[in-house]
Short mmCIF file of C-alpha atoms in Angstrom, two decimals:
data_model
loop_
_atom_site.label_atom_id
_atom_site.label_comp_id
_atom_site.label_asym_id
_atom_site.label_seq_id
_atom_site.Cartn_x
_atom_site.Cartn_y
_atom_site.Cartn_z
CA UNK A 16 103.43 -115.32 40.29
CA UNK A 17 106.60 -115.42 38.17
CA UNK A 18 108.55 -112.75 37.72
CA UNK A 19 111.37 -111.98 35.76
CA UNK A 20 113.63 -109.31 35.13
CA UNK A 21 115.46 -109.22 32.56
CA UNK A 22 118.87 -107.55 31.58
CA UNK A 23 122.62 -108.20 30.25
CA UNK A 24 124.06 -108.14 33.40
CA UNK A 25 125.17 -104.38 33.30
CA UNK A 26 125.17 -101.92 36.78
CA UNK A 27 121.23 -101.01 36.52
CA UNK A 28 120.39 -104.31 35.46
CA UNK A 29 121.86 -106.05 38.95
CA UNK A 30 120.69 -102.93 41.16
CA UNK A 31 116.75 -103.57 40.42
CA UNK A 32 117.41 -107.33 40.26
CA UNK A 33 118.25 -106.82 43.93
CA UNK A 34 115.64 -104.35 44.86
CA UNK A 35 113.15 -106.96 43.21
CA UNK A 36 114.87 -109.86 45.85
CA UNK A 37 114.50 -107.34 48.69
CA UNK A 38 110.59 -106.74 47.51
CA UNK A 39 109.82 -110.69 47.49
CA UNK A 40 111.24 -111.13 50.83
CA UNK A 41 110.09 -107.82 52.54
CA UNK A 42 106.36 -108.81 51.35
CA UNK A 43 106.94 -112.37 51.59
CA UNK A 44 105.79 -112.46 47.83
CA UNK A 45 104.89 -116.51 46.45
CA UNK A 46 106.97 -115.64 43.17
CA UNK A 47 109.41 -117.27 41.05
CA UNK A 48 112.30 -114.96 40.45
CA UNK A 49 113.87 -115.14 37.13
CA UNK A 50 116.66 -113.56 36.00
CA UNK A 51 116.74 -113.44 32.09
CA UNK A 52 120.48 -112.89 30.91
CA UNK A 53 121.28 -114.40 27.78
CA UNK A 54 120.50 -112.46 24.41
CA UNK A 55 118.81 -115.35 22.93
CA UNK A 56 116.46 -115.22 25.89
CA UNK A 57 116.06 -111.86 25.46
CA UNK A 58 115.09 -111.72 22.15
CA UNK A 59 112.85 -114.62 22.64
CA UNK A 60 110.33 -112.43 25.17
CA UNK A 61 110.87 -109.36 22.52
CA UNK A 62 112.05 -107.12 24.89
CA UNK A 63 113.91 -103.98 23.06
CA UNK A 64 114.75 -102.60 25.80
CA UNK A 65 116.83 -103.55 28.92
CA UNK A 66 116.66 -103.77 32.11
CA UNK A 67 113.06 -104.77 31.91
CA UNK A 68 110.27 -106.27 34.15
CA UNK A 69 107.75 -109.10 33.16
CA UNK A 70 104.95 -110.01 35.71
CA UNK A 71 103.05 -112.92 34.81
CA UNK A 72 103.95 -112.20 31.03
CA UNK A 73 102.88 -108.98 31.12
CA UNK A 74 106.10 -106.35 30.43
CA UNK A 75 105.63 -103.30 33.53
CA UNK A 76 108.62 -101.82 32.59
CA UNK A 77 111.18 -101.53 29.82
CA UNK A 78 114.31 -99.58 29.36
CA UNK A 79 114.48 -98.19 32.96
CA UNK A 80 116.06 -99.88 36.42
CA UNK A 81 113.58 -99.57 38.91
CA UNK A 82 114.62 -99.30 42.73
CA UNK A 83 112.37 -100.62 45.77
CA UNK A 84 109.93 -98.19 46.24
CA UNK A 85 109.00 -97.95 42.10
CA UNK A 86 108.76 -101.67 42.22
CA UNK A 87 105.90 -101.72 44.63
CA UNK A 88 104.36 -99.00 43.36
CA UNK A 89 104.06 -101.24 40.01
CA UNK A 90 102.94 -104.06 41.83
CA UNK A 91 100.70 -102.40 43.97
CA UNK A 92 102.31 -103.27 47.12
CA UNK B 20 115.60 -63.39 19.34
CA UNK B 21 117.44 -66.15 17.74
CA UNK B 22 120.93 -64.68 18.12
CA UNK B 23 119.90 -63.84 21.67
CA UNK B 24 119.03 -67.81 22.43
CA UNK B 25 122.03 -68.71 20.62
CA UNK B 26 125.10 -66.59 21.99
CA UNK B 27 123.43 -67.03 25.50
CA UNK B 28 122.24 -70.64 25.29
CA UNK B 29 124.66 -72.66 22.82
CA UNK B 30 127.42 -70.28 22.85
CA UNK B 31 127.42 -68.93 26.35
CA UNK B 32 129.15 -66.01 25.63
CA UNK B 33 129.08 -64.89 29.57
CA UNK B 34 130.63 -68.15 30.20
CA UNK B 35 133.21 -67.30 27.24
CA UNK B 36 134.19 -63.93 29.23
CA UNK B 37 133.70 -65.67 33.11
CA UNK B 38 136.70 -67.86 32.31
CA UNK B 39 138.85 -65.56 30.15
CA UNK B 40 138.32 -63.27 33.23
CA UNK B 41 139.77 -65.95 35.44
CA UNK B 42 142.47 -67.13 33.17
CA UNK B 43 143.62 -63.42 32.73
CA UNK B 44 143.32 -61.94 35.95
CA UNK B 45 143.42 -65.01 38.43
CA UNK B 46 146.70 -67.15 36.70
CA UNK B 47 148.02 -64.38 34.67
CA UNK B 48 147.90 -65.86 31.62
CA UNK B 49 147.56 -63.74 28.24
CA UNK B 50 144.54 -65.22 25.95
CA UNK B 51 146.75 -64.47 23.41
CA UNK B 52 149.44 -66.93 24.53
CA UNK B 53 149.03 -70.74 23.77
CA UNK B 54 148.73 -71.84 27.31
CA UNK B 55 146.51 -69.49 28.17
CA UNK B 56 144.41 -69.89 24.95
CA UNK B 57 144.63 -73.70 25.70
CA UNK B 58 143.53 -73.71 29.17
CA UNK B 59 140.50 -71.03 28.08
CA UNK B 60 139.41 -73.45 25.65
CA UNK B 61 139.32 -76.34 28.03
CA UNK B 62 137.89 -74.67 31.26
CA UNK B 63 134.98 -73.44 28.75
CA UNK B 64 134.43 -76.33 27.00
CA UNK B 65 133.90 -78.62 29.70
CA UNK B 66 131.45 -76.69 31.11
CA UNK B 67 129.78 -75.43 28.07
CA UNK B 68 129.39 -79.05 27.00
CA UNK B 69 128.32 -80.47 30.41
CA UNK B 70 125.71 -78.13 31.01
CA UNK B 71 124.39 -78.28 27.60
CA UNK B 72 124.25 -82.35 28.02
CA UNK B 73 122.12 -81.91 30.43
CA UNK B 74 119.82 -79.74 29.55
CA UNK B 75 119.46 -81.41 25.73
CA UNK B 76 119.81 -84.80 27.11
CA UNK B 77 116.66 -84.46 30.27
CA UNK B 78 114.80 -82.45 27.52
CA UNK B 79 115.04 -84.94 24.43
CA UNK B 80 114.64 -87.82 27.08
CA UNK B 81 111.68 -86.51 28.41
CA UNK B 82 109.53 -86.13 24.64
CA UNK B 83 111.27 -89.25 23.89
CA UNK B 84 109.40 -90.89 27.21
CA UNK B 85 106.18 -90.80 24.45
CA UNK B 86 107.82 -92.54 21.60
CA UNK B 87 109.10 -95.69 22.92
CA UNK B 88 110.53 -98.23 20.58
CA UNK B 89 107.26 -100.89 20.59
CA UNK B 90 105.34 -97.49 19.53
CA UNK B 91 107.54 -97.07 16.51
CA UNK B 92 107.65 -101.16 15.72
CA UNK B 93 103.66 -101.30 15.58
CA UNK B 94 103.71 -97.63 13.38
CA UNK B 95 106.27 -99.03 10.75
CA UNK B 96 104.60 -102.56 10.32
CA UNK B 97 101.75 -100.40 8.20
CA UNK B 98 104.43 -99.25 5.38
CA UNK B 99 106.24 -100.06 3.11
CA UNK B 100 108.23 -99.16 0.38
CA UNK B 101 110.36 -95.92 -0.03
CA UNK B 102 106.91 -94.54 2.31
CA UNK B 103 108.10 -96.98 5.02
CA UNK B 104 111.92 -96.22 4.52
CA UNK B 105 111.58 -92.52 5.11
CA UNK B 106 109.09 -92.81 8.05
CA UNK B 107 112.03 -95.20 9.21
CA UNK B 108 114.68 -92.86 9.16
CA UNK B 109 112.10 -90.15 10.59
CA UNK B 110 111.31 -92.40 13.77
CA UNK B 111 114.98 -93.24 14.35
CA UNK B 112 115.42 -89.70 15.39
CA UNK B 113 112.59 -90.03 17.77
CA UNK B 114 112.85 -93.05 18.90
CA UNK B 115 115.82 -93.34 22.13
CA UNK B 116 118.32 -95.26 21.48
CA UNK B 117 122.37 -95.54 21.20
CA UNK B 118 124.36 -97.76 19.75
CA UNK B 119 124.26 -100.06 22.76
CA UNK B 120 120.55 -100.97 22.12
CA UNK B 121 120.78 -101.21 19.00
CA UNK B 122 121.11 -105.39 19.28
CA UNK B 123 117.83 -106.06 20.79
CA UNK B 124 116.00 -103.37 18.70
CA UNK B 125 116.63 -105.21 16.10
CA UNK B 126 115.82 -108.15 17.23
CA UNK B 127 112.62 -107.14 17.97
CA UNK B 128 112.12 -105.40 14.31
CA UNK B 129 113.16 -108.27 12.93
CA UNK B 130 111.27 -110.39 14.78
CA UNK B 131 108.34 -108.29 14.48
CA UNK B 132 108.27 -109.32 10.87
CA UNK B 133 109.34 -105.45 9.59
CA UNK B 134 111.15 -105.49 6.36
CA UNK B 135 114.78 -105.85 6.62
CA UNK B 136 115.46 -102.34 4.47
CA UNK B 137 113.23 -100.44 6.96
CA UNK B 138 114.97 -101.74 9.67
CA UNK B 139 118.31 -100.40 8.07
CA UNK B 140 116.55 -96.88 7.33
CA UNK B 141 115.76 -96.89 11.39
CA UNK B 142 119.49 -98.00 12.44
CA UNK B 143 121.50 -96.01 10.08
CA UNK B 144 119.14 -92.59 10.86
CA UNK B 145 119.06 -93.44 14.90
CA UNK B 146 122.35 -92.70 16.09
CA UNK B 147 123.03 -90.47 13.42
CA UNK B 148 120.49 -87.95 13.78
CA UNK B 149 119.43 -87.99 17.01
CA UNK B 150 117.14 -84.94 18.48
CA UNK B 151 119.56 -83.84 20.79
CA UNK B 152 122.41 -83.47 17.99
CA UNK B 153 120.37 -81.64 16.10
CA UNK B 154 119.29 -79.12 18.13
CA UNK B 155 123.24 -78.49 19.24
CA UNK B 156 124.20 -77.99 15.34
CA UNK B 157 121.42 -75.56 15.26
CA UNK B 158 122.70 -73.67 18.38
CA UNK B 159 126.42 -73.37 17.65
CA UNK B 160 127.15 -73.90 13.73
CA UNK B 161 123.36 -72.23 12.73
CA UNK B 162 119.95 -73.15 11.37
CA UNK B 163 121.22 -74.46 7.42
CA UNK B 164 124.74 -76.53 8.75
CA UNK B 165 122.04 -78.32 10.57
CA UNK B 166 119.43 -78.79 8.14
CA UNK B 167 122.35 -79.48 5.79
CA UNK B 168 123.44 -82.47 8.49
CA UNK B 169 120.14 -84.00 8.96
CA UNK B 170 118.43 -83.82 5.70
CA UNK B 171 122.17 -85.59 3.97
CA UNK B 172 121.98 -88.32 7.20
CA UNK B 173 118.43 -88.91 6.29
CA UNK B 174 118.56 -89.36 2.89
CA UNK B 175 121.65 -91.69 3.30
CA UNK B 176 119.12 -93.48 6.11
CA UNK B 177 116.45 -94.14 3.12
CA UNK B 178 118.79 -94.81 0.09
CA UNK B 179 120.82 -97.61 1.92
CA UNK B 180 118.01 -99.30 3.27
CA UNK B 181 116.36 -99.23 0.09
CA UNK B 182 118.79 -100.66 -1.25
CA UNK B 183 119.45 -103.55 1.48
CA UNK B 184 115.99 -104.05 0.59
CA UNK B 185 116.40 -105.22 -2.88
CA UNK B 186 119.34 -106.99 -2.35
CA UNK B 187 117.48 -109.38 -0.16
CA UNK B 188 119.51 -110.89 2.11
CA UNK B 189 117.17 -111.91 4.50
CA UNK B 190 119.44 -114.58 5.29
CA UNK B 191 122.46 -113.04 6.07
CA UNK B 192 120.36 -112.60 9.91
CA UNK B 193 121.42 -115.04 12.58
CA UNK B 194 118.62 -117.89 12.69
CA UNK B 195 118.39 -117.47 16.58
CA UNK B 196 116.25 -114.47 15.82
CA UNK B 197 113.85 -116.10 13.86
CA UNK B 198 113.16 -118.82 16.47
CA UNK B 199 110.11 -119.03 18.13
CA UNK B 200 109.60 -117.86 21.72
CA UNK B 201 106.64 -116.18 23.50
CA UNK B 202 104.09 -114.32 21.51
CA UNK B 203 103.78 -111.14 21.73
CA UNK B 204 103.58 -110.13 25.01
CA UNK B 205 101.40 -107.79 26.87
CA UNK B 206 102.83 -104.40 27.54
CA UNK B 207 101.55 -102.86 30.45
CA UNK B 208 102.79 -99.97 31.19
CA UNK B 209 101.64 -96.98 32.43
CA UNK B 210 103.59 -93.66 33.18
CA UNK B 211 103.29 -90.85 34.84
CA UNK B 212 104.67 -87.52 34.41
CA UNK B 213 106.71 -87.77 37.91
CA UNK B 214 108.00 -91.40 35.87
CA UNK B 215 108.74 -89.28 33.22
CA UNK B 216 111.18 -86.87 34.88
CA UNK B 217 113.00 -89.74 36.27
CA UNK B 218 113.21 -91.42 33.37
CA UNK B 219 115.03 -88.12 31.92
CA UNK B 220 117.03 -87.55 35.13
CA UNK B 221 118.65 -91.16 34.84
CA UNK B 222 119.09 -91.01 30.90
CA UNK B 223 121.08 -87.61 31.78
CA UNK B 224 123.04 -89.60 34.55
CA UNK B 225 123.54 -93.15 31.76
CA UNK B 226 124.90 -90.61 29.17
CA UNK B 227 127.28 -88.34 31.30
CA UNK B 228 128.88 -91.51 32.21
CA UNK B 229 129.39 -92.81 29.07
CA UNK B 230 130.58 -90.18 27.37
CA UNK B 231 132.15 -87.85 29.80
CA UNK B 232 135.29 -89.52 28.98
CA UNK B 233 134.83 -88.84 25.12
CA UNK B 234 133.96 -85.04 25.87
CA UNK B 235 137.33 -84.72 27.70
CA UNK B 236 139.64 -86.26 24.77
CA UNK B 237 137.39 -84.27 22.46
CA UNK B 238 138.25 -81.15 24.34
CA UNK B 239 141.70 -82.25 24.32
CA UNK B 240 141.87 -82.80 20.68
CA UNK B 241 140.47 -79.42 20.19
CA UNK B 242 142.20 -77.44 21.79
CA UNK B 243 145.34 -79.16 19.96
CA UNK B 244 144.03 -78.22 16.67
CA UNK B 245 143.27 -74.85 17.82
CA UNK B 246 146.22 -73.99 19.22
CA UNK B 247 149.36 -76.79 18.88
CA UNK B 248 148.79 -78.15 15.51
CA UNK B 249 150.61 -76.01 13.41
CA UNK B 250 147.86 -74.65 10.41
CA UNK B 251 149.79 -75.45 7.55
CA UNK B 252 150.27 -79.72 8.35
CA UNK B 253 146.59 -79.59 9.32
CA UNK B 254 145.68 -78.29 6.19
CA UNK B 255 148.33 -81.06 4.24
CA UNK B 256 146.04 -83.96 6.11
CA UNK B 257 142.40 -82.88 6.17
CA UNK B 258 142.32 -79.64 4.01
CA UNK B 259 140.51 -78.88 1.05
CA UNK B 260 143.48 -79.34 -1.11
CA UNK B 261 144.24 -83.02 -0.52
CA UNK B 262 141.75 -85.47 -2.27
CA UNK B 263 141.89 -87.81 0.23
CA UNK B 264 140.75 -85.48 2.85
CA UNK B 265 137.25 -87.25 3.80
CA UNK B 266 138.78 -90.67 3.14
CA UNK B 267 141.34 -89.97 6.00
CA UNK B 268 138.59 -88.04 8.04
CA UNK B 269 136.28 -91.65 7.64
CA UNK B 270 138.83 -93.96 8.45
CA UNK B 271 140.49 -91.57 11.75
CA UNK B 272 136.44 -92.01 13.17
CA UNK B 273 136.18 -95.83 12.49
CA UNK B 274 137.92 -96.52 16.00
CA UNK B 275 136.41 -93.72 18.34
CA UNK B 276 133.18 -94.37 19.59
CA UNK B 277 131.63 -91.11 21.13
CA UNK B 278 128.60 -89.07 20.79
CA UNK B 279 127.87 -85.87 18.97
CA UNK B 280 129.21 -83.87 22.46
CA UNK B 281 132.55 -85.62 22.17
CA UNK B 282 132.99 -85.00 18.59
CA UNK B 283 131.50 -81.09 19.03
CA UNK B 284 134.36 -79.38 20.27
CA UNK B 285 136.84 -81.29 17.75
CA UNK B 286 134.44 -80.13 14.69
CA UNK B 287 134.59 -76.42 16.03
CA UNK B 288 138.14 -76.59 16.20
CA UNK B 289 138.10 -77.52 12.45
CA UNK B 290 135.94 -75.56 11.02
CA UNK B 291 137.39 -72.26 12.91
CA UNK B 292 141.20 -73.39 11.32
CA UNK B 293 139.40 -73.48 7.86
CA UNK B 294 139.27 -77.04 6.92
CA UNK B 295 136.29 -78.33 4.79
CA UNK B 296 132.70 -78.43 6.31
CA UNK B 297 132.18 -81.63 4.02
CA UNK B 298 134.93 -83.04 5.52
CA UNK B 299 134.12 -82.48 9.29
CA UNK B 300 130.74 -83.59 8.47
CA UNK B 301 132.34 -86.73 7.27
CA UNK B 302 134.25 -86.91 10.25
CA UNK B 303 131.04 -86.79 12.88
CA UNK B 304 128.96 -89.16 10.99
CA UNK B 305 131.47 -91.39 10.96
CA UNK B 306 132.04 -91.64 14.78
CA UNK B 307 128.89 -91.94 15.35
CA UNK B 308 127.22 -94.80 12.98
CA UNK B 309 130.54 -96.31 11.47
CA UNK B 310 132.33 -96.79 14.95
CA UNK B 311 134.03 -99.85 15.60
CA UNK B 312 132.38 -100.68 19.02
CA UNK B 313 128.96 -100.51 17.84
CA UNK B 314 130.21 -102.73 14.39
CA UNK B 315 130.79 -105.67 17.01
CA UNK B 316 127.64 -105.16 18.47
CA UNK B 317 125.45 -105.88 15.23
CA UNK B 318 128.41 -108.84 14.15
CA UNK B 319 126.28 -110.72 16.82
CA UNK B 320 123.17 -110.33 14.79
CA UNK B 321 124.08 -110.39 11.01
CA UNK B 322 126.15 -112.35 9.38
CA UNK B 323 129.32 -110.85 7.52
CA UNK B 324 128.33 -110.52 4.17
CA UNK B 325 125.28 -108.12 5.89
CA UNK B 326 127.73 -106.45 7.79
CA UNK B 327 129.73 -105.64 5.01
CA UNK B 328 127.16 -104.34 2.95
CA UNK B 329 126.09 -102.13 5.82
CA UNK B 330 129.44 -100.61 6.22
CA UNK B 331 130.57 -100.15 2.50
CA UNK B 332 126.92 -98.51 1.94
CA UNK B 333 127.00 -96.34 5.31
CA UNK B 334 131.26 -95.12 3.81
CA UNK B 335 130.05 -94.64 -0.07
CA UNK B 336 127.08 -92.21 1.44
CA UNK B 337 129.19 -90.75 4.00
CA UNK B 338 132.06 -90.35 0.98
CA UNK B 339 129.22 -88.85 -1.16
CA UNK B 340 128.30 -86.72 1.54
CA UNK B 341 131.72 -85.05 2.15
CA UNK B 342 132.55 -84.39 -1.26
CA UNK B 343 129.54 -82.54 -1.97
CA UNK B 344 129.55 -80.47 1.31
CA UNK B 345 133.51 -79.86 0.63
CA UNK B 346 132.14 -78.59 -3.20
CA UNK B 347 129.00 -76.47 -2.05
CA UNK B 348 130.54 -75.05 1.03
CA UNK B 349 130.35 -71.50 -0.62
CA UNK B 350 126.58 -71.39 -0.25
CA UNK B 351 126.64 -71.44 3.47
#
């Protein structure tokens, strides 16, 4: 599983890029975590809006931070 | 029923005599003098304004929740023309967005393949015309100020991007954008209406942080122009006797990057000491699309000659748009 969340770097951004660490290790999750920064990055996946979530290429969430809880939900966790 | 929803909602004319009750009878300070007049103004205003951001902000948030930005993307790529300009400007009211997003928005519209014009139509009409904004000119300046503001910002929206259109200059966009990456990718994502409310709660939270700052110099200003400004030099810089009234009005709301609550109580202020509605009208639209910030935002995406374009077209409609609001004030 890859996952990557991508974001400029702002306050929300960082929050759910930690809640997603905290996920992986509380589940013991097999995933690559990315974290997708750069604007040229960005605009190469087409995200619009920030922070988002990509699972396995598929976007969960865009244009909201997600905490803990929210990000199990998504994955089903 | 209207007046009702207005002087209780917008106006909050309980809230008006709550604090002149407390300024009166708690400091002892005459409404009538300056510092009390001052500190009236302020109390109320802060207030007013807050709890109005959040109650506009959750609601539009909320009915925005159903128009996301891919939504809009896949709806324009059927149009084009003047058709596709106008439905442009119409999303960009829908569609959520600030000038902080406005970078990868683009991007994807551009990348997206959506004509370049169209584009412009949706970033010039976004910011400008948002649905919040619009219902808060309704509330406190009435029904045909507000019509006045949005159907002038829209039309501006459709001209200039019409005319970006022609001019292609499809080549004045950074070549990064164009590169390949990923296809498309899948969207998956499902909300519900508890993800909804959320969604509004934290876009209430986002925006009172940003601006809250903005809404306390705009207060400020205010109640300066209300009450410490004398009339008379007011009148010399923005009134409806000096020519250059919207010039100065455009170029004083080039540096200032707030929203339409920042800019509300400073455009109260100026319309209750008389000066033009053209001109204040000037002054808002100006703060909110022509702002400096948000010009160093899109410098990372188009390349000067663009840029310039962009911001001559956005001044020369916002010029127009004073002027004739200054002339056909009367009719309001």
């Amino acid at each position: 599983m890859v996952i990557k969340v991508v974001g400029k770097g702002c306050m929300t951004c960082e929050n759910m890029y930690q809640a997603m660490k905290s996920v992986i290790e509380k589940h013991k999750l097999e995933a690559e975590l990315v974290y997708v920064k750069d604007l040229k990055d960005i605009a190469k996946l087409g995200i619009m809006r920030t922070p988002a979530l990509i699972v396995d290429n598929k976007v969960k969430a865009s244009g909201r931070g997600l905490n803990a809880e929210e990000i199990e939900a998504i994955l089903g966790l | 029923m209207f007046t009702f929803i207005s002087d209780w909602f917008f106006r909050m004319t309980w809230l008006y005599d709550g604090i002149a009750w407390l300024v009166e009878d708690i400091f002892g300070l005459s409404l009538d003098s300056r510092l009390g007049n001052s500190l009236h103004f302020f109390i109320y205003d802060i207030i007013k304004l807050s709890l109005l951001l959040i109650v506009l902000v959750f609601l539009v948030a909320y009915i925005q929740s159903y128009f996301p930005p891919e939504k809009s993307q896949k709806t324009l790529g059927k149009y084009k023309g003047i058709k596709g300009n106008t439905l442009g400007a119409g999303l960009g009211v829908l569609t959520p967005f600030c000038s902080c997003s406005s970078i990868p928005l683009f991007i994807g519209f551009t990348k997206a393949g959506l004509p370049l014009g169209i584009t412009f139509s949706f970033l010039i009409a976004s910011p400008l015309i948002d649905l919040a904004s619009v219902i808060l000119l309704a509330g406190i300046f009435g029904g045909q100020i507000a019509i006045a503001y949005v159907l002038s910002g829209a039309i501006l929206a459709i001209i200039a991007g019409t005319i970006i259109e022609n001019l292609h200059v499809e080549d004045q966009i950074a070549s990064f954008i164009y590169e390949r990456g990923i296809e498309a990718m899948d969207y998956d994502i499902v909300l519900t209406q508890k993800d909804r409310f959320i969604i509004a709660k934290n876009e209430v939270k986002v925006v009172y942080r940003r601006v809250w700052k903005w809404i306390i110099i705009g207060i400020g200003m205010g109640a300066l122009i209300h009450n410490w400004i004398p009339t008379s030099l007011l009148h010399a810089v923005l009134g409806k006797d000096n020519p250059l009234a919207v010039i100065i009005a455009i170029v004083v709301g080039i540096p200032m990057y707030a929203n339409i609550f920042g800019m509300l109580p400073v455009a109260e202020a100026l319309l209750a000491q008389g000066i033009g509605l053209g001109t204040v009208l000037a002054l808002m639209m100006s703060v909110t699309v022509l702002s400096l910030p948000s010009m160093l935002l899109l410098k990372e995406v188009v390349k000067p000659k663009l840029l310039m374009i962009f911001v001559s077209m956005v001044s020369i409609g916002v010029l127009i748009i004073g002027y004739l609001f200054n002339t056909i004030e009367y009719l309001f």
